[in-house]
Amino acid sequence: MAFALGLQPSIVGLTGITGWYKVGQEFKAAQGDIPELAPKYPTIENLVAVEPDLFFAGWYYGMKPGGDVTPDTLAPYGIKTLLLTESCVHLDKNRPAASMELLFGDMRRLGQVFGKEAEANALVEGWQNDLAAIEAKVGDNRGTRVFLYDSGDDKPFTAGKFAIPTAMIAAAGGENIMADMETSWGTTDWETVAARNPEFLVLLDYQDDAGDAKLLNFLEQHPAMKETDAVRNKRFVALRYAELTPGPANIEAIDKIARAMHPEAF
């Protein structure tokens, strides 16, 4: 989000990137010489050392409820916090279900903070036009049952009611079968997933040695999941972490989901 607004001159450091996934050349080029202060969760010391005015993060995106780094623990150092809206459900259960406004609203707020309202509004308007074009192509081809598989063997880790992939799947003409899970990201059980018989899969490609192939192979061996329509027909799309967490890559990812799910419409 910050790179999309050209905020690099204002960024004194990044955290939580290389410890979770590999970044592409495009990200590295945009990052330039901005240092990564911590590969996963930062410490207070990591942040205070570079004397920032603002920490743009979220719950389980750089901060943990009750952890060492929170808006309250940063405040005494004069560091304000801009919270990723998708993550707010971890402290406030009275939230609306996921929509693309999770991305649009945060983009507008970031623009306001840095005096780039016009640029942020232009980006959002462009994304909305792109989504309208995808929706027009998908047409009446809606309601495909979709399961997002992030990770986990004993229990699958997936996206629930408040996670942006639920809105992305809907924008692509699908329906997240775990949209009734009262969280953003969390675990469920294989019996529930198999009983809801997904017709299409979104696999999270962490770009490690095995990538999404490892996830698909696991599902093909699983006694319950191998009987589902999606696994039997090998209907899936693999998306990167950056495409399934709030950010500009969401828009292209929705296009990828829609094309893979409804190839006849594109």
mmCIF file of C-alpha atoms in Angstrom:
data_model
loop_
_atom_site.group_PDB
_atom_site.id
_atom_site.type_symbol
_atom_site.label_atom_id
_atom_site.label_comp_id
_atom_site.label_asym_id
_atom_site.label_seq_id
_atom_site.Cartn_x
_atom_site.Cartn_y
_atom_site.Cartn_z
ATOM 1 C CA MET A 1 0.000 0.000 0.000
ATOM 2 C CA ALA A 2 2.761 2.407 0.956
ATOM 3 C CA PHE A 3 4.791 1.681 -2.167
ATOM 4 C CA ALA A 4 1.705 2.201 -4.344
ATOM 5 C CA LEU A 5 1.518 5.750 -2.992
ATOM 6 C CA GLY A 6 5.235 6.334 -3.500
ATOM 7 C CA LEU A 7 5.903 6.770 0.207
ATOM 8 C CA GLN A 8 9.441 5.360 0.106
ATOM 9 C CA PRO A 9 11.088 8.690 1.061
ATOM 10 C CA SER A 10 9.078 8.644 4.301
ATOM 11 C CA ILE A 11 9.744 4.994 5.222
ATOM 12 C CA VAL A 12 12.577 4.461 7.718
ATOM 13 C CA GLY A 13 12.195 0.690 7.907
ATOM 14 C CA LEU A 14 10.105 -2.395 7.216
ATOM 15 C CA THR A 15 9.409 -5.407 9.403
ATOM 16 C CA GLY A 16 7.864 -8.833 8.945
ATOM 17 C CA ILE A 17 8.716 -9.497 5.311
ATOM 18 C CA THR A 18 11.473 -12.033 4.651
ATOM 19 C CA GLY A 19 10.709 -14.125 7.736
ATOM 20 C CA TRP A 20 7.343 -15.113 6.301
ATOM 21 C CA TYR A 21 7.771 -15.419 2.538
ATOM 22 C CA LYS A 22 10.002 -14.662 -0.413
ATOM 23 C CA VAL A 23 9.605 -11.307 -2.101
ATOM 24 C CA GLY A 24 9.751 -10.786 -5.848
ATOM 25 C CA GLN A 25 12.046 -8.542 -7.825
ATOM 26 C CA GLU A 26 9.306 -5.923 -8.149
ATOM 27 C CA PHE A 27 9.048 -5.610 -4.362
ATOM 28 C CA LYS A 28 12.830 -5.472 -3.970
ATOM 29 C CA ALA A 29 13.051 -2.737 -6.580
ATOM 30 C CA ALA A 30 10.354 -0.719 -4.808
ATOM 31 C CA GLN A 31 12.037 -1.260 -1.439
ATOM 32 C CA GLY A 32 15.393 -0.013 -2.660
ATOM 33 C CA ASP A 33 17.686 0.679 0.282
ATOM 34 C CA ILE A 34 14.932 0.810 2.913
ATOM 35 C CA PRO A 35 16.188 -1.532 5.683
ATOM 36 C CA GLU A 36 14.235 -4.470 7.070
ATOM 37 C CA LEU A 37 14.414 -4.002 10.834
ATOM 38 C CA ALA A 38 13.153 -7.478 11.737
ATOM 39 C CA PRO A 39 12.294 -10.488 9.542
ATOM 40 C CA LYS A 40 9.182 -11.295 11.576
ATOM 41 C CA TYR A 41 7.643 -9.435 14.538
ATOM 42 C CA PRO A 42 9.608 -6.335 15.569
ATOM 43 C CA THR A 43 10.633 -5.488 19.096
ATOM 44 C CA ILE A 44 10.185 -2.095 20.706
ATOM 45 C CA GLU A 45 13.949 -1.668 20.352
ATOM 46 C CA ASN A 46 13.801 -2.361 16.588
ATOM 47 C CA LEU A 47 11.295 0.431 16.135
ATOM 48 C CA VAL A 48 12.586 3.024 18.601
ATOM 49 C CA ALA A 49 16.071 2.771 17.074
ATOM 50 C CA VAL A 50 14.908 4.365 13.800
ATOM 51 C CA GLU A 51 12.800 7.069 15.524
ATOM 52 C CA PRO A 52 9.587 6.722 13.478
ATOM 53 C CA ASP A 53 6.555 8.957 13.881
ATOM 54 C CA LEU A 54 4.170 6.229 12.719
ATOM 55 C CA PHE A 55 3.914 2.439 12.774
ATOM 56 C CA PHE A 56 1.605 1.115 10.012
ATOM 57 C CA ALA A 57 0.726 -2.413 11.140
ATOM 58 C CA GLY A 58 -2.079 -4.632 12.369
ATOM 59 C CA TRP A 59 -2.964 -7.345 14.854
ATOM 60 C CA TYR A 60 -0.964 -10.393 13.739
ATOM 61 C CA TYR A 61 0.554 -8.099 11.113
ATOM 62 C CA GLY A 62 3.433 -6.867 13.261
ATOM 63 C CA MET A 63 1.605 -6.728 16.596
ATOM 64 C CA LYS A 64 -0.041 -9.258 18.883
ATOM 65 C CA PRO A 65 -2.808 -8.493 21.383
ATOM 66 C CA GLY A 66 -1.141 -8.253 24.774
ATOM 67 C CA GLY A 67 2.300 -8.378 23.173
ATOM 68 C CA ASP A 68 5.333 -6.156 23.627
ATOM 69 C CA VAL A 69 4.536 -3.979 20.600
ATOM 70 C CA THR A 70 1.079 -2.367 20.697
ATOM 71 C CA PRO A 71 -0.266 1.156 20.181
ATOM 72 C CA ASP A 72 -0.187 1.591 23.959
ATOM 73 C CA THR A 73 3.445 0.494 24.362
ATOM 74 C CA LEU A 74 4.587 2.653 21.430
ATOM 75 C CA ALA A 75 2.777 5.803 22.566
ATOM 76 C CA PRO A 76 5.308 6.747 25.294
ATOM 77 C CA TYR A 77 7.973 6.935 22.576
ATOM 78 C CA GLY A 78 5.883 9.337 20.513
ATOM 79 C CA ILE A 79 5.093 6.662 17.932
ATOM 80 C CA LYS A 80 1.527 6.652 16.643
ATOM 81 C CA THR A 81 -0.052 3.547 15.081
ATOM 82 C CA LEU A 82 -2.134 3.227 11.922
ATOM 83 C CA LEU A 83 -4.039 -0.053 12.158
ATOM 84 C CA LEU A 84 -4.802 -2.334 9.230
ATOM 85 C CA THR A 85 -8.603 -2.508 9.295
ATOM 86 C CA GLU A 86 -8.820 -6.221 8.457
ATOM 87 C CA SER A 87 -6.988 -6.993 11.693
ATOM 88 C CA CYS A 88 -9.242 -4.966 13.997
ATOM 89 C CA VAL A 89 -11.681 -7.860 14.449
ATOM 90 C CA HIS A 90 -9.173 -9.471 16.820
ATOM 91 C CA LEU A 91 -10.008 -6.800 19.391
ATOM 92 C CA ASP A 92 -13.434 -5.686 18.198
ATOM 93 C CA LYS A 93 -15.840 -8.482 17.280
ATOM 94 C CA ASN A 94 -18.545 -6.026 16.271
ATOM 95 C CA ARG A 95 -17.255 -5.595 12.723
ATOM 96 C CA PRO A 96 -18.955 -5.890 9.336
ATOM 97 C CA ALA A 97 -18.139 -8.905 7.181
ATOM 98 C CA ALA A 98 -15.197 -8.519 4.828
ATOM 99 C CA SER A 99 -15.599 -6.286 1.789
ATOM 100 C CA MET A 100 -13.130 -4.653 -0.577
ATOM 101 C CA GLU A 101 -13.579 -1.513 1.528
ATOM 102 C CA LEU A 102 -10.949 -3.096 3.808
ATOM 103 C CA LEU A 103 -8.432 -2.191 1.115
ATOM 104 C CA PHE A 104 -10.068 0.966 -0.219
ATOM 105 C CA GLY A 105 -10.599 2.543 3.206
ATOM 106 C CA ASP A 106 -7.061 1.865 4.404
ATOM 107 C CA MET A 107 -5.659 3.250 1.169
ATOM 108 C CA ARG A 108 -7.644 6.467 1.594
ATOM 109 C CA ARG A 109 -6.556 6.802 5.240
ATOM 110 C CA LEU A 110 -2.920 6.300 4.303
ATOM 111 C CA GLY A 111 -3.302 8.983 1.659
ATOM 112 C CA GLN A 112 -4.788 11.377 4.199
ATOM 113 C CA VAL A 113 -1.965 10.813 6.685
ATOM 114 C CA PHE A 114 0.705 11.597 4.090
ATOM 115 C CA GLY A 115 -1.111 14.354 2.203
ATOM 116 C CA LYS A 116 -1.722 12.189 -0.846
ATOM 117 C CA GLU A 117 -5.500 12.062 -0.844
ATOM 118 C CA ALA A 118 -5.790 12.683 -4.579
ATOM 119 C CA GLU A 119 -3.351 9.894 -5.439
ATOM 120 C CA ALA A 120 -5.072 7.453 -3.067
ATOM 121 C CA ASN A 121 -8.526 8.289 -4.421
ATOM 122 C CA ALA A 122 -7.274 7.816 -7.985
ATOM 123 C CA LEU A 123 -5.864 4.399 -7.131
ATOM 124 C CA VAL A 124 -9.112 3.299 -5.478
ATOM 125 C CA GLU A 125 -11.191 4.549 -8.393
ATOM 126 C CA GLY A 126 -9.003 2.598 -10.820
ATOM 127 C CA TRP A 127 -9.367 -0.566 -8.752
ATOM 128 C CA GLN A 128 -13.132 -0.152 -8.575
ATOM 129 C CA ASN A 129 -13.270 0.161 -12.364
ATOM 130 C CA ASP A 130 -11.160 -2.994 -12.735
ATOM 131 C CA LEU A 131 -13.495 -4.900 -10.407
ATOM 132 C CA ALA A 132 -16.559 -3.696 -12.285
ATOM 133 C CA ALA A 133 -15.039 -5.057 -15.504
ATOM 134 C CA ILE A 134 -14.372 -8.442 -13.871
ATOM 135 C CA GLU A 135 -17.901 -8.555 -12.472
ATOM 136 C CA ALA A 136 -19.343 -7.815 -15.915
ATOM 137 C CA LYS A 137 -17.438 -10.737 -17.439
ATOM 138 C CA VAL A 138 -18.396 -13.151 -14.668
ATOM 139 C CA GLY A 139 -22.042 -12.153 -15.108
ATOM 140 C CA ASP A 140 -24.427 -14.727 -13.676
ATOM 141 C CA ASN A 141 -21.698 -17.326 -13.084
ATOM 142 C CA ARG A 142 -21.870 -16.939 -9.320
ATOM 143 C CA GLY A 143 -22.005 -19.099 -6.226
ATOM 144 C CA THR A 144 -19.081 -21.469 -6.923
ATOM 145 C CA ARG A 145 -18.144 -23.067 -3.599
ATOM 146 C CA VAL A 146 -14.559 -22.085 -2.766
ATOM 147 C CA PHE A 147 -12.168 -23.198 -0.039
ATOM 148 C CA LEU A 148 -8.973 -21.292 0.728
ATOM 149 C CA TYR A 149 -6.196 -23.523 2.034
ATOM 150 C CA ASP A 150 -3.367 -21.606 3.672
ATOM 151 C CA SER A 151 -1.610 -24.303 5.696
ATOM 152 C CA GLY A 152 -2.046 -26.986 8.327
ATOM 153 C CA ASP A 153 -2.256 -30.792 8.310
ATOM 154 C CA ASP A 154 -4.277 -31.770 11.377
ATOM 155 C CA LYS A 155 -6.478 -28.695 11.005
ATOM 156 C CA PRO A 156 -6.585 -26.351 8.026
ATOM 157 C CA PHE A 157 -5.776 -22.672 8.478
ATOM 158 C CA THR A 158 -8.084 -20.597 6.314
ATOM 159 C CA ALA A 159 -9.884 -17.299 5.771
ATOM 160 C CA GLY A 160 -13.143 -16.606 7.587
ATOM 161 C CA LYS A 161 -15.873 -13.989 7.637
ATOM 162 C CA PHE A 162 -13.637 -10.968 8.244
ATOM 163 C CA ALA A 163 -10.618 -11.782 6.023
ATOM 164 C CA ILE A 164 -10.231 -9.954 2.727
ATOM 165 C CA PRO A 165 -10.036 -13.180 0.640
ATOM 166 C CA THR A 166 -13.715 -13.744 1.461
ATOM 167 C CA ALA A 167 -14.515 -10.469 -0.303
ATOM 168 C CA MET A 168 -12.081 -11.280 -3.104
ATOM 169 C CA ILE A 169 -13.688 -14.670 -3.734
ATOM 170 C CA ALA A 170 -17.112 -13.025 -3.859
ATOM 171 C CA ALA A 171 -15.847 -10.386 -6.321
ATOM 172 C CA ALA A 172 -14.612 -13.208 -8.560
ATOM 173 C CA GLY A 173 -18.016 -14.902 -8.547
ATOM 174 C CA GLY A 174 -17.425 -17.460 -5.806
ATOM 175 C CA GLU A 175 -18.542 -18.087 -2.253
ATOM 176 C CA ASN A 176 -16.111 -18.856 0.560
ATOM 177 C CA ILE A 177 -17.485 -21.994 2.192
ATOM 178 C CA MET A 178 -15.962 -20.865 5.511
ATOM 179 C CA ALA A 179 -17.487 -17.377 5.423
ATOM 180 C CA ASP A 180 -19.471 -18.258 8.563
ATOM 181 C CA MET A 181 -16.267 -18.653 10.577
ATOM 182 C CA GLU A 182 -16.345 -15.742 13.034
ATOM 183 C CA THR A 183 -12.770 -14.591 12.560
ATOM 184 C CA SER A 184 -10.489 -13.194 9.890
ATOM 185 C CA TRP A 185 -7.910 -15.981 9.708
ATOM 186 C CA GLY A 186 -8.173 -19.147 11.767
ATOM 187 C CA THR A 187 -8.453 -22.931 11.879
ATOM 188 C CA THR A 188 -11.385 -25.212 11.155
ATOM 189 C CA ASP A 189 -11.636 -28.992 10.745
ATOM 190 C CA TRP A 190 -11.357 -31.164 7.653
ATOM 191 C CA GLU A 191 -14.729 -32.815 8.244
ATOM 192 C CA THR A 192 -16.534 -29.487 7.918
ATOM 193 C CA VAL A 193 -14.619 -28.513 4.791
ATOM 194 C CA ALA A 194 -15.204 -31.885 3.097
ATOM 195 C CA ALA A 195 -18.902 -31.900 4.001
ATOM 196 C CA ARG A 196 -19.320 -28.525 2.277
ATOM 197 C CA ASN A 197 -17.722 -30.020 -0.831
ATOM 198 C CA PRO A 198 -15.775 -27.129 -2.359
ATOM 199 C CA GLU A 199 -15.811 -26.896 -6.143
ATOM 200 C CA PHE A 200 -12.716 -24.690 -6.360
ATOM 201 C CA LEU A 201 -9.601 -24.131 -4.259
ATOM 202 C CA VAL A 202 -7.454 -21.094 -3.529
ATOM 203 C CA LEU A 203 -4.036 -22.342 -2.435
ATOM 204 C CA LEU A 204 -1.582 -20.055 -0.681
ATOM 205 C CA ASP A 205 1.802 -20.298 -2.343
ATOM 206 C CA TYR A 206 4.432 -19.315 0.224
ATOM 207 C CA GLN A 207 7.009 -19.656 -2.561
ATOM 208 C CA ASP A 208 9.067 -22.137 -0.590
ATOM 209 C CA ASP A 209 10.618 -25.259 -2.091
ATOM 210 C CA ALA A 210 7.334 -27.084 -2.644
ATOM 211 C CA GLY A 211 4.952 -24.117 -2.924
ATOM 212 C CA ASP A 212 1.317 -24.851 -3.693
ATOM 213 C CA ALA A 213 2.137 -28.323 -5.086
ATOM 214 C CA LYS A 214 2.658 -29.537 -1.523
ATOM 215 C CA LEU A 215 -0.820 -28.355 -0.514
ATOM 216 C CA LEU A 216 -2.521 -29.967 -3.500
ATOM 217 C CA ASN A 217 -0.650 -33.232 -2.972
ATOM 218 C CA PHE A 218 -1.767 -33.278 0.667
ATOM 219 C CA LEU A 219 -5.411 -32.761 -0.327
ATOM 220 C CA GLU A 220 -5.207 -35.524 -2.928
ATOM 221 C CA GLN A 221 -4.015 -37.927 -0.216
ATOM 222 C CA HIS A 222 -6.479 -36.804 2.457
ATOM 223 C CA PRO A 223 -9.222 -39.437 2.924
ATOM 224 C CA ALA A 224 -12.059 -36.889 3.056
ATOM 225 C CA MET A 225 -10.762 -34.065 0.885
ATOM 226 C CA LYS A 226 -9.761 -36.276 -2.050
ATOM 227 C CA GLU A 227 -13.470 -36.959 -2.643
ATOM 228 C CA THR A 228 -14.445 -33.307 -2.966
ATOM 229 C CA ASP A 229 -15.266 -31.860 -6.382
ATOM 230 C CA ALA A 230 -12.413 -29.349 -6.292
ATOM 231 C CA VAL A 231 -9.724 -31.932 -5.566
ATOM 232 C CA ARG A 232 -11.090 -34.607 -7.907
ATOM 233 C CA ASN A 233 -11.262 -32.100 -10.771
ATOM 234 C CA LYS A 234 -8.033 -30.303 -9.804
ATOM 235 C CA ARG A 235 -9.757 -26.943 -9.940
ATOM 236 C CA PHE A 236 -7.596 -24.400 -8.139
ATOM 237 C CA VAL A 237 -5.548 -21.241 -8.353
ATOM 238 C CA ALA A 238 -2.339 -20.581 -6.409
ATOM 239 C CA LEU A 239 -1.812 -17.084 -5.020
ATOM 240 C CA ARG A 240 1.020 -15.456 -3.096
ATOM 241 C CA TYR A 241 0.819 -14.085 0.450
ATOM 242 C CA ALA A 242 0.850 -10.511 -0.854
ATOM 243 C CA GLU A 243 -2.142 -11.293 -3.070
ATOM 244 C CA LEU A 244 -4.255 -12.647 -0.199
ATOM 245 C CA THR A 245 -3.545 -10.013 2.437
ATOM 246 C CA PRO A 246 -4.792 -6.425 2.049
ATOM 247 C CA GLY A 247 -2.895 -4.563 -0.663
ATOM 248 C CA PRO A 248 -2.848 -3.472 -4.301
ATOM 249 C CA ALA A 249 -2.105 -7.051 -5.460
ATOM 250 C CA ASN A 250 -5.653 -8.017 -4.397
ATOM 251 C CA ILE A 251 -7.122 -6.626 -7.607
ATOM 252 C CA GLU A 252 -5.005 -8.694 -9.975
ATOM 253 C CA ALA A 253 -5.559 -11.698 -7.698
ATOM 254 C CA ILE A 254 -9.335 -11.360 -8.065
ATOM 255 C CA ASP A 255 -8.841 -11.402 -11.821
ATOM 256 C CA LYS A 256 -6.738 -14.571 -11.496
ATOM 257 C CA ILE A 257 -9.406 -16.277 -9.374
ATOM 258 C CA ALA A 258 -12.178 -15.289 -11.777
ATOM 259 C CA ARG A 259 -10.254 -16.490 -14.849
ATOM 260 C CA ALA A 260 -9.390 -19.831 -13.265
ATOM 261 C CA MET A 261 -12.899 -20.358 -11.915
ATOM 262 C CA HIS A 262 -14.770 -19.153 -15.019
ATOM 263 C CA PRO A 263 -12.398 -19.624 -17.997
ATOM 264 C CA GLU A 264 -15.331 -19.612 -20.397
ATOM 265 C CA ALA A 265 -16.131 -15.991 -19.453
ATOM 266 C CA PHE A 266 -12.702 -14.558 -20.270
#
